[in-house]
Amino acid sequence: AWREVQNANGPFDYGHHMSKCAANMMGKLMAVEMKEKGIMVVMLHPGFNKTTMTEKYKHIWEEEGAVDPEIGAKRVCHEIAELTPDTAGRFVNCEDGKDIPW
């Protein structure tokens, strides 16, 4: 779930967070729609990766457990390999394989 320490004093990035909610809902609806066709859909959060996109948070990379992109990619591939028709439609944190409530 959302942690209040994220963007505690702004900027609050409304557009970014609203678009993520919309993407999650699209994924959930698509998972329901595609299930009858045998197509599995899952939403994956790759975790905190050390990339140019997160470089502005470089000062907390180690503290927050950011990983090199190669490790993040392996985590994503692992979750895809674990996917079954019964587990499709989830929003998964690739850092630990647990569902992310939203």
CSV table of N, CA and C in Angstrom, one decimal:
chain,number,residue,atom,x,y,z
A,1,ALA,N,0.8,-1.2,0.0
A,1,ALA,CA,0.0,0.0,0.0
A,1,ALA,C,0.9,1.2,0.0
A,2,TRP,N,0.3,2.3,-0.3
A,2,TRP,CA,1.0,3.6,-0.3
A,2,TRP,C,1.7,3.9,1.0
A,3,ARG,N,2.9,4.3,0.9
A,3,ARG,CA,3.6,4.7,2.2
A,3,ARG,C,3.7,6.3,2.2
A,4,GLU,N,3.3,6.8,3.3
A,4,GLU,CA,3.2,8.3,3.3
A,4,GLU,C,4.6,8.9,3.3
A,5,VAL,N,5.7,8.2,3.4
A,5,VAL,CA,7.0,8.8,3.3
A,5,VAL,C,7.3,9.0,1.8
A,6,GLN,N,6.6,8.4,0.9
A,6,GLN,CA,6.8,8.6,-0.5
A,6,GLN,C,6.2,10.0,-0.8
A,7,ASN,N,7.0,10.9,-1.3
A,7,ASN,CA,6.5,12.2,-1.7
A,7,ASN,C,6.0,12.9,-0.5
A,8,ALA,N,6.6,12.7,0.7
A,8,ALA,CA,6.0,13.3,2.0
A,8,ALA,C,5.7,14.8,1.9
A,9,ASN,N,6.6,15.5,1.3
A,9,ASN,CA,6.5,17.0,1.3
A,9,ASN,C,6.4,17.5,-0.1
A,10,GLY,N,6.0,16.6,-1.1
A,10,GLY,CA,5.9,17.0,-2.5
A,10,GLY,C,7.2,17.0,-3.2
A,11,PRO,N,7.2,17.2,-4.4
A,11,PRO,CA,6.0,17.3,-5.3
A,11,PRO,C,5.2,15.9,-5.2
A,12,PHE,N,3.9,16.0,-5.4
A,12,PHE,CA,3.1,14.8,-5.2
A,12,PHE,C,2.9,14.1,-6.5
A,13,ASP,N,3.3,14.5,-7.6
A,13,ASP,CA,3.3,13.8,-8.9
A,13,ASP,C,1.9,13.2,-9.2
A,14,TYR,N,0.9,14.0,-9.1
A,14,TYR,CA,-0.5,13.5,-9.3
A,14,TYR,C,-0.7,12.8,-10.6
A,15,GLY,N,-0.2,13.4,-11.6
A,15,GLY,CA,-0.4,12.7,-12.9
A,15,GLY,C,0.2,11.3,-13.0
A,16,HIS,N,1.4,11.2,-12.5
A,16,HIS,CA,2.1,9.9,-12.5
A,16,HIS,C,1.3,8.9,-11.7
A,17,HIS,N,0.9,9.2,-10.5
A,17,HIS,CA,0.2,8.3,-9.6
A,17,HIS,C,-1.2,7.9,-10.2
A,18,MET,N,-1.9,8.9,-10.7
A,18,MET,CA,-3.2,8.7,-11.3
A,18,MET,C,-3.0,7.8,-12.5
A,19,SER,N,-2.0,8.0,-13.3
A,19,SER,CA,-1.8,7.1,-14.5
A,19,SER,C,-1.5,5.7,-14.1
A,20,LYS,N,-0.8,5.5,-13.0
A,20,LYS,CA,-0.5,4.1,-12.5
A,20,LYS,C,-1.7,3.4,-12.1
A,21,CYS,N,-2.6,4.2,-11.4
A,21,CYS,CA,-3.9,3.6,-11.0
A,21,CYS,C,-4.7,3.1,-12.2
A,22,ALA,N,-4.7,4.0,-13.2
A,22,ALA,CA,-5.5,3.7,-14.4
A,22,ALA,C,-4.9,2.5,-15.1
A,23,ALA,N,-3.5,2.4,-15.2
A,23,ALA,CA,-2.9,1.2,-15.8
A,23,ALA,C,-3.2,-0.1,-15.0
A,24,ASN,N,-3.2,0.0,-13.7
A,24,ASN,CA,-3.6,-1.2,-12.9
A,24,ASN,C,-5.0,-1.6,-13.2
A,25,MET,N,-5.9,-0.7,-13.2
A,25,MET,CA,-7.3,-1.0,-13.5
A,25,MET,C,-7.4,-1.7,-14.9
A,26,MET,N,-6.8,-1.1,-15.9
A,26,MET,CA,-6.8,-1.6,-17.2
A,26,MET,C,-6.3,-3.1,-17.2
A,27,GLY,N,-5.2,-3.3,-16.5
A,27,GLY,CA,-4.6,-4.7,-16.4
A,27,GLY,C,-5.6,-5.6,-15.7
A,28,LYS,N,-6.3,-5.2,-14.7
A,28,LYS,CA,-7.2,-6.1,-14.0
A,28,LYS,C,-8.4,-6.4,-14.9
A,29,LEU,N,-8.9,-5.4,-15.6
A,29,LEU,CA,-10.0,-5.7,-16.5
A,29,LEU,C,-9.6,-6.5,-17.7
A,30,MET,N,-8.4,-6.3,-18.2
A,30,MET,CA,-7.9,-7.1,-19.3
A,30,MET,C,-7.7,-8.6,-18.8
A,31,ALA,N,-7.2,-8.7,-17.6
A,31,ALA,CA,-7.0,-10.1,-17.1
A,31,ALA,C,-8.3,-10.9,-17.1
A,32,VAL,N,-9.4,-10.2,-16.6
A,32,VAL,CA,-10.7,-10.9,-16.6
A,32,VAL,C,-11.1,-11.2,-18.0
A,33,GLU,N,-11.0,-10.2,-18.9
A,33,GLU,CA,-11.4,-10.4,-20.3
A,33,GLU,C,-10.6,-11.5,-21.0
A,34,MET,N,-9.3,-11.5,-20.8
A,34,MET,CA,-8.5,-12.5,-21.6
A,34,MET,C,-8.5,-13.9,-21.0
A,35,LYS,N,-8.9,-14.0,-19.7
A,35,LYS,CA,-8.8,-15.3,-19.0
A,35,LYS,C,-9.6,-16.4,-19.8
A,36,GLU,N,-10.7,-16.1,-20.4
A,36,GLU,CA,-11.5,-17.0,-21.1
A,36,GLU,C,-10.8,-17.4,-22.4
A,37,LYS,N,-9.9,-16.6,-22.9
A,37,LYS,CA,-9.1,-16.9,-24.1
A,37,LYS,C,-7.8,-17.6,-23.8
A,38,GLY,N,-7.6,-17.9,-22.5
A,38,GLY,CA,-6.3,-18.6,-22.1
A,38,GLY,C,-5.1,-17.7,-22.1
A,39,ILE,N,-5.3,-16.4,-22.1
A,39,ILE,CA,-4.2,-15.4,-22.1
A,39,ILE,C,-4.1,-14.8,-20.7
A,40,MET,N,-2.9,-14.9,-20.1
A,40,MET,CA,-2.7,-14.5,-18.7
A,40,MET,C,-2.1,-13.0,-18.7
A,41,VAL,N,-2.7,-12.2,-17.9
A,41,VAL,CA,-2.3,-10.8,-17.8
A,41,VAL,C,-1.9,-10.6,-16.3
A,42,VAL,N,-0.8,-9.9,-16.1
A,42,VAL,CA,-0.4,-9.6,-14.7
A,42,VAL,C,0.2,-8.2,-14.7
A,43,MET,N,0.1,-7.5,-13.6
A,43,MET,CA,0.7,-6.2,-13.5
A,43,MET,C,2.0,-6.4,-12.6
A,44,LEU,N,3.1,-6.0,-13.0
A,44,LEU,CA,4.4,-6.2,-12.3
A,44,LEU,C,5.0,-4.9,-12.0
A,45,HIS,N,5.4,-4.7,-10.7
A,45,HIS,CA,6.2,-3.6,-10.2
A,45,HIS,C,7.6,-4.2,-10.1
A,46,PRO,N,8.5,-3.6,-10.9
A,46,PRO,CA,9.9,-4.2,-10.9
A,46,PRO,C,10.7,-4.0,-9.7
A,47,GLY,N,10.2,-3.1,-8.8
A,47,GLY,CA,11.0,-2.8,-7.6
A,47,GLY,C,11.8,-1.5,-7.9
A,48,PHE,N,12.6,-1.2,-6.9
A,48,PHE,CA,13.5,0.0,-7.0
A,48,PHE,C,14.8,-0.3,-7.7
A,49,ASN,N,14.9,0.2,-8.9
A,49,ASN,CA,16.1,-0.2,-9.7
A,49,ASN,C,17.0,1.1,-9.9
A,50,LYS,N,18.2,0.9,-10.0
A,50,LYS,CA,19.2,1.9,-10.2
A,50,LYS,C,19.3,2.3,-11.7
A,51,THR,N,18.5,3.3,-12.1
A,51,THR,CA,18.4,3.7,-13.5
A,51,THR,C,18.5,5.2,-13.6
A,52,THR,N,18.5,5.7,-14.8
A,52,THR,CA,18.5,7.1,-14.9
A,52,THR,C,17.2,7.7,-14.5
A,53,MET,N,16.1,6.9,-14.6
A,53,MET,CA,14.8,7.4,-14.1
A,53,MET,C,14.8,7.7,-12.6
A,54,THR,N,15.5,6.8,-11.8
A,54,THR,CA,15.5,6.9,-10.4
A,54,THR,C,16.8,7.6,-9.8
A,55,GLU,N,17.6,8.1,-10.7
A,55,GLU,CA,18.9,8.8,-10.3
A,55,GLU,C,18.6,9.9,-9.4
A,56,LYS,N,17.5,10.6,-9.5
A,56,LYS,CA,17.3,11.7,-8.5
A,56,LYS,C,17.1,11.2,-7.1
A,57,TYR,N,17.0,9.9,-6.9
A,57,TYR,CA,16.9,9.3,-5.6
A,57,TYR,C,18.2,8.5,-5.2
A,58,LYS,N,19.2,8.8,-6.0
A,58,LYS,CA,20.5,8.1,-5.8
A,58,LYS,C,20.9,8.1,-4.3
A,59,HIS,N,20.6,9.2,-3.6
A,59,HIS,CA,21.1,9.3,-2.2
A,59,HIS,C,20.4,8.3,-1.3
A,60,ILE,N,19.3,7.7,-1.7
A,60,ILE,CA,18.7,6.6,-0.9
A,60,ILE,C,18.7,5.3,-1.6
A,61,TRP,N,19.4,5.1,-2.7
A,61,TRP,CA,19.4,3.8,-3.4
A,61,TRP,C,19.8,2.7,-2.4
A,62,GLU,N,20.9,2.8,-1.7
A,62,GLU,CA,21.4,1.8,-0.8
A,62,GLU,C,20.4,1.6,0.4
A,63,GLU,N,20.0,2.7,1.0
A,63,GLU,CA,19.1,2.6,2.1
A,63,GLU,C,17.8,1.9,1.8
A,64,GLU,N,17.3,2.2,0.6
A,64,GLU,CA,16.0,1.6,0.2
A,64,GLU,C,16.1,0.3,-0.6
A,65,GLY,N,17.3,-0.2,-0.8
A,65,GLY,CA,17.5,-1.5,-1.4
A,65,GLY,C,17.4,-1.5,-3.0
A,66,ALA,N,17.7,-0.4,-3.6
A,66,ALA,CA,17.7,-0.3,-5.1
A,66,ALA,C,18.7,-1.3,-5.6
A,67,VAL,N,18.3,-1.9,-6.7
A,67,VAL,CA,19.2,-2.9,-7.3
A,67,VAL,C,19.6,-2.5,-8.8
A,68,ASP,N,20.6,-3.1,-9.3
A,68,ASP,CA,21.0,-2.9,-10.7
A,68,ASP,C,19.9,-3.4,-11.6
A,69,PRO,N,19.7,-2.8,-12.7
A,69,PRO,CA,18.7,-3.2,-13.7
A,69,PRO,C,18.7,-4.7,-14.0
A,70,GLU,N,19.9,-5.3,-14.1
A,70,GLU,CA,20.0,-6.7,-14.4
A,70,GLU,C,19.3,-7.6,-13.3
A,71,ILE,N,19.4,-7.2,-12.1
A,71,ILE,CA,18.7,-7.9,-11.0
A,71,ILE,C,17.2,-7.7,-11.1
A,72,GLY,N,16.8,-6.5,-11.3
A,72,GLY,CA,15.4,-6.1,-11.5
A,72,GLY,C,14.8,-6.9,-12.6
A,73,ALA,N,15.5,-7.1,-13.7
A,73,ALA,CA,15.0,-7.8,-14.9
A,73,ALA,C,14.8,-9.3,-14.5
A,74,LYS,N,15.8,-9.9,-13.8
A,74,LYS,CA,15.7,-11.3,-13.4
A,74,LYS,C,14.5,-11.5,-12.5
A,75,ARG,N,14.2,-10.5,-11.6
A,75,ARG,CA,13.0,-10.6,-10.7
A,75,ARG,C,11.7,-10.6,-11.5
A,76,VAL,N,11.7,-9.7,-12.5
A,76,VAL,CA,10.5,-9.7,-13.4
A,76,VAL,C,10.3,-11.0,-14.1
A,77,CYS,N,11.4,-11.5,-14.7
A,77,CYS,CA,11.3,-12.8,-15.4
A,77,CYS,C,10.9,-13.9,-14.5
A,78,HIS,N,11.3,-13.9,-13.3
A,78,HIS,CA,10.9,-14.9,-12.3
A,78,HIS,C,9.4,-14.9,-12.1
A,79,GLU,N,8.9,-13.7,-11.9
A,79,GLU,CA,7.4,-13.6,-11.6
A,79,GLU,C,6.6,-14.0,-12.9
A,80,ILE,N,7.1,-13.7,-14.0
A,80,ILE,CA,6.4,-14.2,-15.3
A,80,ILE,C,6.5,-15.7,-15.3
A,81,ALA,N,7.6,-16.3,-15.0
A,81,ALA,CA,7.7,-17.8,-15.0
A,81,ALA,C,6.8,-18.4,-14.0
A,82,GLU,N,6.5,-17.7,-12.9
A,82,GLU,CA,5.6,-18.3,-11.9
A,82,GLU,C,4.1,-18.1,-12.2
A,83,LEU,N,3.8,-17.4,-13.2
A,83,LEU,CA,2.4,-17.0,-13.5
A,83,LEU,C,1.6,-18.2,-13.9
A,84,THR,N,0.4,-18.4,-13.4
A,84,THR,CA,-0.5,-19.4,-13.8
A,84,THR,C,-1.9,-18.8,-14.1
A,85,PRO,N,-2.8,-19.5,-14.7
A,85,PRO,CA,-4.1,-18.9,-14.9
A,85,PRO,C,-4.8,-18.5,-13.6
A,86,ASP,N,-4.5,-19.2,-12.5
A,86,ASP,CA,-5.1,-18.9,-11.2
A,86,ASP,C,-4.5,-17.7,-10.6
A,87,THR,N,-3.3,-17.3,-10.9
A,87,THR,CA,-2.6,-16.2,-10.3
A,87,THR,C,-2.6,-14.9,-11.2
A,88,ALA,N,-3.1,-15.0,-12.4
A,88,ALA,CA,-3.2,-13.9,-13.3
A,88,ALA,C,-4.1,-12.8,-12.7
A,89,GLY,N,-3.9,-11.6,-13.1
A,89,GLY,CA,-4.8,-10.5,-12.7
A,89,GLY,C,-4.3,-9.8,-11.4
A,90,ARG,N,-3.1,-10.2,-10.9
A,90,ARG,CA,-2.6,-9.7,-9.7
A,90,ARG,C,-1.7,-8.5,-10.0
A,91,PHE,N,-1.4,-7.7,-9.0
A,91,PHE,CA,-0.4,-6.6,-9.1
A,91,PHE,C,0.7,-7.0,-8.2
A,92,VAL,N,1.8,-7.4,-8.7
A,92,VAL,CA,2.9,-8.1,-8.0
A,92,VAL,C,4.1,-7.2,-7.8
A,93,ASN,N,4.6,-7.3,-6.6
A,93,ASN,CA,5.9,-6.6,-6.3
A,93,ASN,C,7.0,-7.6,-6.6
A,94,CYS,N,7.8,-7.4,-7.6
A,94,CYS,CA,8.8,-8.3,-8.0
A,94,CYS,C,10.0,-8.4,-7.0
A,95,GLU,N,10.0,-7.5,-6.1
A,95,GLU,CA,11.1,-7.6,-5.1
A,95,GLU,C,10.8,-8.8,-4.1
A,96,ASP,N,9.6,-9.1,-3.9
A,96,ASP,CA,9.3,-10.2,-2.9
A,96,ASP,C,8.1,-11.2,-3.4
A,97,GLY,N,7.6,-10.9,-4.5
A,97,GLY,CA,6.5,-11.8,-5.1
A,97,GLY,C,5.2,-11.6,-4.4
A,98,LYS,N,5.0,-10.6,-3.6
A,98,LYS,CA,3.8,-10.4,-2.9
A,98,LYS,C,2.9,-9.5,-3.7
A,99,ASP,N,1.6,-9.6,-3.4
A,99,ASP,CA,0.6,-8.7,-4.0
A,99,ASP,C,0.7,-7.3,-3.5
A,100,ILE,N,0.6,-6.4,-4.3
A,100,ILE,CA,0.5,-5.0,-3.9
A,100,ILE,C,-0.9,-4.5,-3.9
A,101,PRO,N,-1.5,-4.2,-2.7
A,101,PRO,CA,-2.9,-3.7,-2.6
A,101,PRO,C,-2.9,-2.3,-3.2
A,102,TRP,N,-4.0,-2.0,-3.9
A,102,TRP,CA,-4.2,-0.7,-4.5
A,102,TRP,C,-5.6,-0.3,-4.6
